[in-house]
Coordinates of C-alpha atoms in Angstrom, one line a residue:
M11 CA 0.0 0.0 0.0
K12 CA 2.9 2.4 0.8
L13 CA 4.2 1.8 -2.8
L14 CA 0.8 2.6 -4.2
L15 CA 0.6 5.9 -2.3
T16 CA 4.1 6.8 -3.4
F17 CA 3.0 6.1 -7.0
F18 CA 0.2 8.7 -6.7
L19 CA 2.6 11.3 -5.3
L20 CA 5.0 10.7 -8.2
L21 CA 2.1 10.9 -10.6
N22 CA 1.0 14.3 -9.2
I23 CA 4.6 15.6 -9.2
T24 CA 5.0 14.5 -12.8
Y25 CA 2.0 16.5 -13.9
A26 CA 3.2 19.6 -12.1
K27 CA 6.6 19.7 -13.8
L28 CA 5.7 18.9 -17.4
P29 CA 7.2 19.2 -20.0
D30 CA 10.4 18.1 -18.2
D31 CA 12.1 15.4 -20.3
T32 CA 12.8 13.1 -17.3
R33 CA 9.2 13.3 -16.1
L34 CA 7.9 12.7 -19.6
Q35 CA 10.1 9.6 -20.0
K36 CA 8.7 8.2 -16.7
M37 CA 5.1 8.8 -17.8
V38 CA 5.8 6.9 -21.0
G39 CA 7.7 4.3 -19.1
R40 CA 4.7 3.6 -16.9
M41 CA 2.8 2.6 -20.1
L42 CA 5.2 -0.2 -20.9
I43 CA 5.4 -3.9 -19.9
V44 CA 8.6 -5.5 -21.2
G45 CA 10.3 -8.8 -21.3
F46 CA 13.9 -9.4 -20.3
P47 CA 16.3 -12.3 -20.7
S48 CA 17.3 -13.3 -17.1
S49 CA 16.2 -15.7 -14.4
K50 CA 17.9 -13.6 -11.7
I51 CA 18.8 -9.9 -11.4
D52 CA 20.9 -7.5 -9.5
A53 CA 21.4 -3.7 -9.4
E54 CA 23.5 -3.9 -12.6
S55 CA 20.9 -5.8 -14.7
Q56 CA 19.6 -3.8 -17.6
I57 CA 16.0 -4.4 -16.6
V58 CA 16.7 -3.0 -13.1
K59 CA 18.3 0.1 -14.7
D60 CA 15.2 0.5 -16.9
I61 CA 12.8 0.1 -14.0
K62 CA 14.6 2.8 -12.1
Q63 CA 15.2 5.2 -15.0
Y64 CA 11.8 5.0 -16.6
D65 CA 9.4 3.9 -13.8
L66 CA 8.5 0.9 -15.9
G67 CA 4.9 -0.1 -15.7
G68 CA 5.8 -3.8 -15.5
V69 CA 7.5 -6.8 -16.8
I70 CA 6.3 -10.0 -18.5
L71 CA 7.9 -13.3 -17.6
F72 CA 8.4 -16.4 -19.8
D73 CA 9.7 -19.8 -19.0
R74 CA 11.7 -20.4 -22.1
F75 CA 13.1 -18.4 -25.0
Y76 CA 10.8 -18.4 -28.1
N77 CA 13.6 -19.5 -30.5
D78 CA 15.3 -21.9 -28.1
R79 CA 12.9 -23.9 -25.9
T80 CA 15.8 -25.6 -24.1
K81 CA 17.0 -22.4 -22.6
V82 CA 15.6 -20.9 -19.4
K83 CA 14.5 -17.3 -19.7
N84 CA 12.7 -16.1 -16.5
I85 CA 11.1 -19.2 -14.8
A86 CA 12.9 -22.3 -13.6
S87 CA 11.4 -23.3 -10.2
P88 CA 9.1 -21.9 -7.5
K89 CA 12.1 -20.8 -5.3
Q90 CA 13.9 -19.1 -8.2
L91 CA 10.7 -17.4 -9.4
K92 CA 9.8 -16.0 -6.0
T93 CA 13.3 -14.7 -5.5
L94 CA 13.1 -13.0 -8.9
T95 CA 9.7 -11.3 -8.3
Q96 CA 10.7 -10.1 -4.9
A97 CA 13.8 -8.5 -6.3
L98 CA 11.8 -6.8 -9.1
Q99 CA 9.5 -5.2 -6.6
K100 CA 12.3 -4.2 -4.4
F101 CA 14.1 -2.3 -7.1
S102 CA 10.9 -0.4 -8.2
R103 CA 9.9 2.8 -6.5
K104 CA 6.3 2.2 -7.3
P105 CA 4.0 -0.9 -7.7
L106 CA 5.2 -3.0 -10.6
F107 CA 3.0 -5.2 -12.7
I108 CA 4.6 -8.6 -12.9
A109 CA 2.7 -10.5 -15.7
V110 CA 2.6 -13.9 -17.2
D111 CA 0.4 -15.9 -19.6
Q112 CA -0.9 -18.6 -17.3
E113 CA -4.0 -19.8 -19.1
G114 CA -3.6 -23.5 -18.4
G115 CA -2.9 -26.4 -20.7
R116 CA -0.3 -25.7 -23.3
V117 CA -0.2 -21.9 -22.6
A118 CA 1.2 -21.9 -19.1
R119 CA 4.5 -20.4 -18.0
L120 CA 4.4 -22.0 -14.6
K121 CA 4.6 -25.7 -15.7
P122 CA 4.4 -28.8 -13.5
T123 CA 7.8 -29.9 -14.9
Y124 CA 9.3 -27.0 -13.0
G125 CA 7.5 -27.8 -9.8
F126 CA 4.3 -25.8 -10.2
D127 CA 0.7 -27.0 -10.0
T128 CA -0.9 -28.4 -13.1
V129 CA -3.6 -26.3 -14.6
A130 CA -5.8 -27.8 -17.2
S131 CA -6.6 -26.1 -20.6
A132 CA -9.7 -24.0 -21.0
A133 CA -11.3 -26.7 -23.1
T134 CA -10.8 -29.3 -20.4
I135 CA -11.9 -26.9 -17.6
A136 CA -15.2 -26.2 -19.5
K137 CA -16.2 -29.9 -19.2
L138 CA -15.8 -29.9 -15.4
P139 CA -18.5 -29.3 -12.7
Q140 CA -18.4 -25.8 -11.3
K141 CA -17.1 -26.9 -7.9
E142 CA -14.0 -28.4 -9.5
I143 CA -13.5 -25.3 -11.6
D144 CA -13.7 -23.1 -8.5
A145 CA -11.1 -25.3 -6.7
I146 CA -8.7 -25.3 -9.7
Y147 CA -8.8 -21.6 -10.2
T148 CA -8.6 -20.8 -6.5
K149 CA -5.5 -23.0 -6.2
E150 CA -4.0 -21.4 -9.3
A151 CA -4.6 -17.9 -8.0
K152 CA -3.0 -18.8 -4.7
M153 CA 0.0 -20.2 -6.5
L154 CA 0.4 -17.0 -8.6
R155 CA 0.1 -14.8 -5.6
E156 CA 2.7 -16.8 -3.6
M157 CA 5.1 -16.5 -6.6
G158 CA 4.7 -12.7 -6.7
I159 CA 2.7 -12.6 -9.9
N160 CA 0.1 -9.8 -9.8
M161 CA -1.1 -9.8 -13.4
N162 CA -2.3 -12.7 -15.5
F163 CA -3.0 -12.4 -19.2
A164 CA -6.1 -14.5 -18.8
P165 CA -9.0 -15.4 -19.2
V166 CA -9.3 -16.0 -22.9
L167 CA -12.7 -14.8 -24.1
D168 CA -12.3 -16.0 -27.7
L169 CA -14.9 -18.4 -28.9
A170 CA -14.1 -21.9 -30.2
I171 CA -16.0 -21.5 -33.4
E172 CA -13.3 -22.4 -36.0
P173 CA -11.9 -25.9 -35.8
K174 CA -9.1 -24.9 -38.2
N175 CA -7.9 -22.1 -35.9
K176 CA -4.4 -23.1 -34.8
V177 CA -3.8 -20.4 -32.2
I178 CA -7.0 -20.7 -30.2
Y179 CA -9.2 -23.8 -31.0
Q180 CA -6.4 -26.3 -31.6
L181 CA -4.5 -25.2 -28.5
E182 CA -7.7 -25.7 -26.4
R183 CA -7.5 -22.1 -25.2
S184 CA -11.2 -21.4 -25.4
Y185 CA -14.0 -22.4 -23.0
G186 CA -16.3 -23.1 -25.9
A187 CA -18.5 -21.6 -28.6
D188 CA -21.3 -20.4 -26.3
P189 CA -20.7 -16.8 -25.2
K190 CA -22.6 -17.2 -21.9
K191 CA -20.6 -20.3 -20.9
V192 CA -17.3 -18.6 -21.8
A193 CA -18.3 -15.5 -19.8
H194 CA -19.4 -17.7 -16.8
I195 CA -16.2 -19.7 -16.5
A196 CA -14.1 -16.7 -17.2
S197 CA -15.9 -14.9 -14.3
I198 CA -14.8 -17.8 -12.0
L199 CA -11.2 -17.2 -12.9
I200 CA -11.5 -13.5 -12.6
D201 CA -13.1 -13.7 -9.1
A202 CA -10.4 -16.2 -7.9
Q203 CA -7.7 -13.9 -9.1
R204 CA -9.3 -10.8 -7.7
D205 CA -9.4 -12.4 -4.3
K206 CA -5.6 -12.7 -4.4
N207 CA -5.2 -9.2 -5.8
I208 CA -4.2 -10.4 -9.2
I209 CA -5.3 -8.3 -12.2
S210 CA -7.1 -10.4 -14.9
V211 CA -6.5 -9.3 -18.5
A212 CA -9.2 -10.6 -20.7
K213 CA -8.2 -11.3 -24.3
H214 CA -8.2 -11.0 -27.4
F215 CA -10.5 -8.2 -28.2
P216 CA -12.6 -8.0 -30.5
G217 CA -12.2 -11.8 -31.0
H218 CA -9.5 -14.2 -32.3
G219 CA -11.6 -17.4 -32.3
S220 CA -12.7 -17.1 -35.9
S221 CA -9.2 -16.5 -37.4
L222 CA -7.3 -18.9 -39.7
Q223 CA -3.9 -17.4 -39.2
D224 CA -1.5 -16.7 -36.3
S225 CA -0.7 -13.0 -35.6
H226 CA 2.7 -14.1 -34.2
K227 CA 3.6 -15.0 -37.8
G228 CA 2.0 -12.3 -39.9
F229 CA -1.2 -10.6 -41.1
V230 CA -4.5 -12.0 -39.8
D231 CA -7.7 -11.1 -41.6
I232 CA -10.9 -12.0 -39.9
S233 CA -13.2 -9.8 -42.0
N234 CA -15.1 -12.7 -43.5
T235 CA -15.2 -15.0 -40.5
W236 CA -15.8 -12.7 -37.5
S237 CA -19.3 -12.0 -36.1
K238 CA -20.7 -9.8 -33.4
K239 CA -21.3 -12.9 -31.4
E240 CA -17.6 -12.7 -30.5
L241 CA -18.3 -9.5 -28.5
E242 CA -20.9 -11.2 -26.3
P243 CA -18.5 -12.5 -23.5
Y244 CA -17.1 -9.0 -23.2
K245 CA -20.6 -7.5 -23.0
I246 CA -21.7 -9.9 -20.3
L247 CA -18.6 -9.4 -18.1
L248 CA -18.7 -5.6 -18.6
R249 CA -22.3 -5.7 -17.3
E250 CA -21.2 -7.7 -14.3
Q251 CA -18.3 -5.1 -13.8
K252 CA -15.7 -7.9 -13.9
L253 CA -13.2 -6.4 -16.4
N254 CA -10.5 -4.0 -15.3
A255 CA -8.1 -4.7 -18.2
I256 CA -8.6 -6.0 -21.8
M257 CA -5.9 -7.1 -24.3
T258 CA -6.3 -6.2 -27.9
A259 CA -5.8 -8.6 -30.8
H260 CA -3.6 -7.9 -33.8
V261 CA -6.4 -8.9 -36.2
F262 CA -7.7 -7.0 -39.2
N263 CA -11.4 -6.8 -39.6
K264 CA -12.7 -4.5 -42.4
Q265 CA -16.2 -4.7 -40.8
L266 CA -14.7 -2.6 -37.9
D267 CA -11.9 -0.7 -39.6
S268 CA -11.0 -0.7 -43.3
K269 CA -7.4 0.3 -42.7
Y270 CA -5.9 -0.8 -39.3
P271 CA -5.7 -4.0 -37.2
A272 CA -7.5 -3.8 -33.9
T273 CA -4.5 -2.9 -31.8
L274 CA -3.9 0.2 -33.9
S275 CA -7.6 1.0 -34.6
R276 CA -9.4 3.9 -33.0
N277 CA -12.6 2.5 -34.4
V278 CA -12.1 -0.7 -32.4
N279 CA -10.5 0.6 -29.2
Q280 CA -12.2 3.9 -28.7
K281 CA -15.4 3.9 -30.6
L282 CA -16.4 0.2 -30.1
L283 CA -14.8 -0.9 -26.8
R284 CA -15.0 2.4 -24.9
E285 CA -17.9 4.3 -26.4
Q286 CA -20.3 1.5 -27.5
L287 CA -19.5 -1.2 -24.9
G288 CA -18.7 1.3 -22.1
F289 CA -15.3 -0.1 -21.0
R290 CA -13.5 2.3 -18.7
G291 CA -10.5 0.2 -17.7
V292 CA -7.0 -0.3 -19.1
I293 CA -6.5 -1.4 -22.7
I294 CA -3.3 -3.4 -23.1
S295 CA -1.8 -4.3 -26.5
D296 CA -0.9 -7.8 -27.5
D297 CA 2.9 -8.2 -28.0
M298 CA 3.9 -5.3 -30.3
Q299 CA 6.7 -7.4 -31.7
M300 CA 4.4 -9.9 -33.4
K301 CA 4.8 -10.0 -37.2
A302 CA 1.2 -8.9 -37.7
I303 CA 2.6 -5.5 -36.5
T304 CA 6.3 -5.4 -37.3
A305 CA 6.0 -6.7 -40.8
H306 CA 3.8 -3.8 -41.8
Y307 CA 4.6 -0.9 -39.4
S308 CA 7.8 0.8 -38.1
L309 CA 8.2 1.2 -34.4
K310 CA 7.3 4.9 -34.7
E311 CA 4.2 4.2 -36.7
A312 CA 3.0 1.3 -34.4
V313 CA 3.4 3.0 -31.1
T314 CA 1.8 6.2 -32.4
L315 CA -1.2 4.5 -33.9
A316 CA -1.6 2.2 -30.8
I317 CA -1.5 5.0 -28.3
N318 CA -3.7 7.3 -30.3
S319 CA -6.2 4.5 -30.8
G320 CA -6.7 4.2 -27.0
V321 CA -4.1 1.6 -25.9
D322 CA -2.9 2.5 -22.4
I323 CA -0.2 -0.1 -22.0
L324 CA 2.1 -1.4 -24.7
L325 CA 3.5 -4.9 -24.4
F326 CA 7.0 -5.7 -25.7
G327 CA 7.6 -9.3 -24.8
N328 CA 11.2 -9.3 -26.3
Q329 CA 10.6 -12.9 -27.4
L330 CA 10.2 -12.3 -31.1
A331 CA 12.7 -9.5 -31.2
N332 CA 15.0 -7.6 -28.8
R333 CA 14.0 -4.0 -28.6
P334 CA 15.8 -1.8 -25.9
T335 CA 13.4 0.0 -23.6
K336 CA 15.3 3.2 -24.3
A337 CA 14.5 3.0 -28.0
I338 CA 10.8 2.6 -27.2
V339 CA 10.6 5.4 -24.7
D340 CA 12.7 7.8 -26.9
T341 CA 10.5 7.1 -29.9
I342 CA 7.3 7.8 -28.0
V343 CA 8.7 10.9 -26.4
S344 CA 9.8 12.3 -29.7
Q345 CA 6.3 11.7 -31.1
I346 CA 4.8 13.6 -28.2
K347 CA 7.2 16.5 -28.7
A348 CA 6.4 16.5 -32.5
G349 CA 2.7 16.7 -31.7
K350 CA 2.0 13.3 -33.2
I351 CA 0.8 11.9 -29.9
P352 CA -1.2 14.3 -27.7
L353 CA 0.1 14.8 -24.2
S354 CA -3.5 14.4 -23.0
R355 CA -3.5 10.7 -24.2
I356 CA -0.4 10.1 -22.0
K357 CA -2.0 11.7 -19.0
E358 CA -5.2 9.7 -19.6
A359 CA -3.3 6.5 -19.8
N360 CA -1.4 7.2 -16.7
E361 CA -4.6 8.0 -14.8
R362 CA -6.1 4.7 -15.9
I363 CA -3.0 2.8 -14.9
A364 CA -3.1 4.5 -11.5
N365 CA -6.7 3.4 -11.1
L366 CA -5.7 -0.2 -12.1
H367 CA -3.1 -0.2 -9.3
T368 CA -5.9 1.0 -6.9
A369 CA -8.1 -1.9 -8.0
Q370 CA -5.3 -4.3 -7.5
S371 CA -4.5 -3.0 -4.0
I372 CA -8.1 -3.4 -2.7
V373 CA -8.3 -6.3 -0.3
Q374 CA -11.5 -8.4 -0.3
K375 CA -12.9 -8.6 3.2
P376 CA -16.6 -9.4 2.8
I377 CA -19.2 -8.9 5.5
I378 CA -22.2 -11.2 5.8
F379 CA -24.7 -10.3 3.0
K380 CA -26.9 -13.4 2.6
D381 CA -30.7 -13.6 2.0
E382 CA -31.6 -12.1 5.4
R383 CA -29.7 -9.0 4.8
K384 CA -30.9 -8.6 1.2
T385 CA -34.5 -9.1 2.4
M386 CA -34.1 -6.5 5.1
T387 CA -32.4 -4.1 2.6
K388 CA -35.4 -4.4 0.3
A389 CA -37.7 -3.8 3.2
Y390 CA -35.7 -0.7 4.2
I391 CA -35.9 0.6 0.6
K392 CA -39.7 0.2 0.6
Q393 CA -40.2 1.6 4.1
H394 CA -37.9 4.7 3.8
Y395 CA -38.0 5.4 0.1
G396 CA -41.3 4.1 -1.1
L397 CA -39.8 1.9 -3.7
T398 CA -40.2 -1.8 -4.5
P399 CA -37.1 -3.0 -6.2
K400 CA -36.5 -6.4 -7.7
D401 CA -33.0 -6.5 -6.2
I402 CA -30.7 -4.3 -4.1
T403 CA -28.5 -2.9 -6.9
I404 CA -28.0 0.9 -7.1
T405 CA -26.7 3.4 -9.6
P406 CA -23.9 5.1 -7.7
K407 CA -24.2 8.9 -7.9
M408 CA -22.3 10.0 -4.9
I409 CA -19.5 8.9 -2.5
V410 CA -20.0 9.5 1.2
L411 CA -16.9 9.4 3.5
H412 CA -17.1 8.4 7.1
W413 CA -15.1 7.5 10.2
T414 CA -15.8 4.5 12.4
A415 CA -15.4 6.3 15.8
V416 CA -13.2 3.4 17.0
M417 CA -9.5 2.9 16.5
S418 CA -9.3 -0.7 15.6
L419 CA -9.7 -2.3 12.1
D420 CA -11.0 -5.5 13.6
D421 CA -13.5 -3.8 15.9
S422 CA -14.7 -1.6 13.1
F423 CA -15.1 -4.6 10.8
N424 CA -16.9 -6.7 13.5
R425 CA -19.5 -3.9 13.9
L426 CA -20.3 -3.9 10.2
Y427 CA -20.1 -7.7 9.7
P428 CA -23.4 -9.0 11.2
Q429 CA -26.6 -8.8 9.2
R430 CA -28.6 -7.4 12.1
L431 CA -28.1 -4.1 13.9
L432 CA -26.1 -4.4 17.1
T433 CA -28.0 -3.8 20.4
D434 CA -26.1 -0.7 21.3
R435 CA -27.5 1.2 18.3
K436 CA -30.8 2.2 19.9
D437 CA -30.6 5.6 18.2
I438 CA -31.5 4.1 14.8
A439 CA -33.0 0.7 15.8
A440 CA -36.5 1.9 15.4
A441 CA -35.9 2.7 11.7
S442 CA -34.8 -0.9 10.8
A443 CA -33.1 -4.0 12.2
L444 CA -30.8 -4.0 9.2
N445 CA -27.2 -3.5 10.3
V446 CA -25.2 -0.5 9.2
S447 CA -22.6 -1.3 6.6
A448 CA -20.3 0.3 4.1
H449 CA -18.8 -0.7 0.8
Y450 CA -15.2 0.1 1.7
L451 CA -13.2 0.3 5.0
I452 CA -9.8 2.0 5.0
D453 CA -7.4 1.2 7.8
R454 CA -5.1 3.7 9.4
D455 CA -2.1 2.6 7.3
G456 CA -4.1 3.3 4.1
T457 CA -5.1 -0.3 3.2
I458 CA -8.4 -0.4 1.4
Y459 CA -10.8 -3.2 2.2
Q460 CA -13.9 -3.9 0.1
L461 CA -16.7 -5.3 2.3
M462 CA -19.5 -5.7 -0.3
P463 CA -20.2 -5.0 -4.0
D464 CA -20.1 -1.3 -4.5
N465 CA -23.3 -1.3 -6.5
W466 CA -25.4 -2.9 -3.8
M467 CA -27.2 -0.7 -1.3
A468 CA -25.6 -0.3 2.1
R469 CA -27.2 1.4 5.1
H470 CA -24.7 4.1 5.9
V471 CA -26.2 7.5 5.4
I472 CA -29.8 8.5 6.0
G473 CA -31.8 9.6 3.0
L474 CA -29.1 8.9 0.4
N475 CA -28.3 5.2 0.6
Y476 CA -30.0 4.4 -2.7
S477 CA -27.4 6.3 -4.6
A478 CA -24.4 6.4 -2.4
I479 CA -21.2 4.4 -2.0
G480 CA -20.0 4.5 1.6
V481 CA -16.4 4.6 2.6
E482 CA -15.6 4.1 6.3
N483 CA -12.2 5.1 7.7
V484 CA -10.9 3.6 10.9
G485 CA -10.6 6.4 13.5
G486 CA -12.4 9.4 14.8
K487 CA -11.9 8.3 18.4
N488 CA -15.1 8.5 20.5
N489 CA -16.8 10.1 17.5
K490 CA -15.0 13.3 18.3
K491 CA -11.3 13.4 17.5
E492 CA -10.2 14.4 14.0
D493 CA -7.4 11.8 13.9
L494 CA -7.6 10.3 10.5
T495 CA -4.1 9.8 9.0
Q496 CA -2.2 11.1 6.0
A497 CA -2.2 7.6 4.6
Q498 CA -6.0 7.5 4.8
I499 CA -6.2 10.8 3.0
R500 CA -4.1 9.4 0.1
A501 CA -6.1 6.2 0.1
N502 CA -9.4 8.0 -0.1
I503 CA -8.1 10.2 -2.9
A504 CA -7.0 7.1 -4.9
L505 CA -10.3 5.3 -4.1
V506 CA -12.5 8.3 -5.1
K507 CA -10.6 8.5 -8.4
Y508 CA -11.0 4.8 -9.0
L509 CA -14.8 4.9 -8.3
K510 CA -15.4 7.9 -10.4
A511 CA -13.7 6.2 -13.3
K512 CA -15.7 3.0 -12.7
Y513 CA -19.0 4.9 -12.3
P514 CA -19.2 8.1 -14.5
T515 CA -22.7 8.5 -12.9
I516 CA -21.0 9.7 -9.7
H517 CA -21.2 13.5 -9.4
Y518 CA -21.1 14.2 -5.6
L519 CA -18.5 13.7 -2.9
I520 CA -19.6 14.6 0.7
G521 CA -18.6 14.0 4.2
H522 CA -21.1 12.3 6.5
Y523 CA -21.5 15.4 8.6
E524 CA -22.8 17.2 5.5
Y525 CA -25.6 14.8 4.6
R526 CA -28.5 16.9 5.8
E527 CA -27.5 19.7 3.4
M528 CA -28.8 17.4 0.7
E529 CA -32.4 17.2 2.0
K530 CA -33.7 19.3 -0.9
N531 CA -31.6 17.5 -3.5
P532 CA -33.6 15.0 -5.7
L533 CA -31.3 12.2 -4.5
W534 CA -32.7 12.6 -1.0
L535 CA -35.4 9.9 -0.6
E536 CA -36.1 9.6 3.1
R537 CA -39.8 9.7 3.9
D538 CA -39.6 9.7 7.7
A539 CA -39.2 13.3 8.8
G540 CA -38.3 12.3 12.3
Y541 CA -35.4 10.0 11.2
R542 CA -32.3 12.1 11.5
T543 CA -29.0 11.9 13.5
T544 CA -26.2 14.4 14.1
K545 CA -22.8 13.5 12.5
A546 CA -19.3 14.9 12.9
D547 CA -17.4 12.5 10.6
P548 CA -15.0 12.4 8.9
G549 CA -14.0 15.9 9.9
E550 CA -13.8 19.1 7.9
K551 CA -9.9 19.0 7.7
F552 CA -10.0 15.5 6.2
M553 CA -12.7 16.5 3.6
R554 CA -10.7 19.6 2.5
A555 CA -7.6 17.4 1.9
V556 CA -9.5 14.8 0.0
R557 CA -11.4 17.3 -2.1
K558 CA -8.1 19.0 -3.0
G559 CA -6.7 15.7 -4.2
V560 CA -9.6 15.0 -6.5
K561 CA -10.2 18.6 -7.6
N562 CA -9.7 17.6 -11.3
L563 CA -12.8 15.3 -11.1
N564 CA -15.1 18.3 -10.5
L565 CA -17.3 16.5 -8.0
K566 CA -20.1 18.5 -6.4
G567 CA -20.4 19.1 -2.7
A568 CA -23.5 18.7 -0.6
D569 CA -24.6 22.3 -1.1
E570 CA -24.2 22.3 -4.9

């Protein structure tokens, strides 16, 4: 968490001092994930020098060299891998993405022959009962976490619709031809990885399952084989808010763009994925060194087109070629200075990457939210708001910050955990037996815990629960002392930025003590005129600091 907070400080400093060359190089560096040819590193390793000089976004690890399968590249054994990933993070001043392709089956960098757990192919997984799938992916996520891997280029959302497809179908990389089934099994993997703070990167958008060629080897045209059905797994998982990162495919599809392959296409990445499908996360390119790109575009052309199309992170695996990081950074910087790549795109990508780090840092710590709590929540909505909803989902329109009034994370969590209100809350017991709760709880060291889905209704602020995400902060001793920490300020700033990016419908940020100022606002739904309490949390000083940190979001206050 400390590394994450440092990252946001560095990001803010960067913006303040543009256009300083060093800062600009670091902003570009954060947009890169690169491969390197070593199974162990030290301070003199080139990858370490690049991490330090350019604030590299991350690295990708391979077990063997592409052109020499007998030679170890980055992964030889569990002990060696863990030592390597620990060293990589130690040398980085900020959080570092450490990525692999660990799909299972034939596409697995952590292989049983090296001492790792066996993971079946997607095609095999799809034939198993859900309990077995849960167990397999839970075990795999645990293994990745223990090895220091925090980003997996999986799940594959491509459909198994072309038996002649050598790169997806014949390698058993797809869960099947049914989009709903593919999305369902992919969701299990995503959930398992999220629980271990591993970023899932869904691939290959807008679909590689109908191709007849391999983009590693050259041009791939899917114009006559692709169908909109291949978008369905993405649509389903986007509706379920499961996708934080998506990888593009180097496929050409004249149905979507008459000139460029998907990775370089603004029509695909911006207009289709972002505007039509509503994706607000990070777009990552497939390996920019595949021949589908390098055989047709120079480095300058490729990076310029990719970034301008909406790609936020460029992947250079250094498997198919060996491109120095300096050459990539210098090329992109020169294009920015020449006006070929807008600085606004670099800033936008950096913000999305920062939000991805926030998503990765959130620890899952669920409170009880079973049928009883859901039933009581529906009853609360009907009694206090006069609504009869089918479920307890909300459209978030505001964020409300709180303090817990106690100084212990465990004590704070234990008060929110039960489904029914604790007996010492006589001040609000008459309104409902539903326990108070919050979507997030932030400890005094800045660690962010997610307690429940952030689009479910929680009881945390009178009159506004049906549109508000609640964020509790451990502290505010005896409900009086303004003792929230600087780490909590930084964590709240990061979380607000992440939530606003996730939910563009959010337009308000208030402190709990301000909630009554919204009684004349259309978002205020409380029908019981006698149901009010006086609040002091989370303190005016705290709110001023958080608002200053998210000023660029233009969020409204309670009196606006």
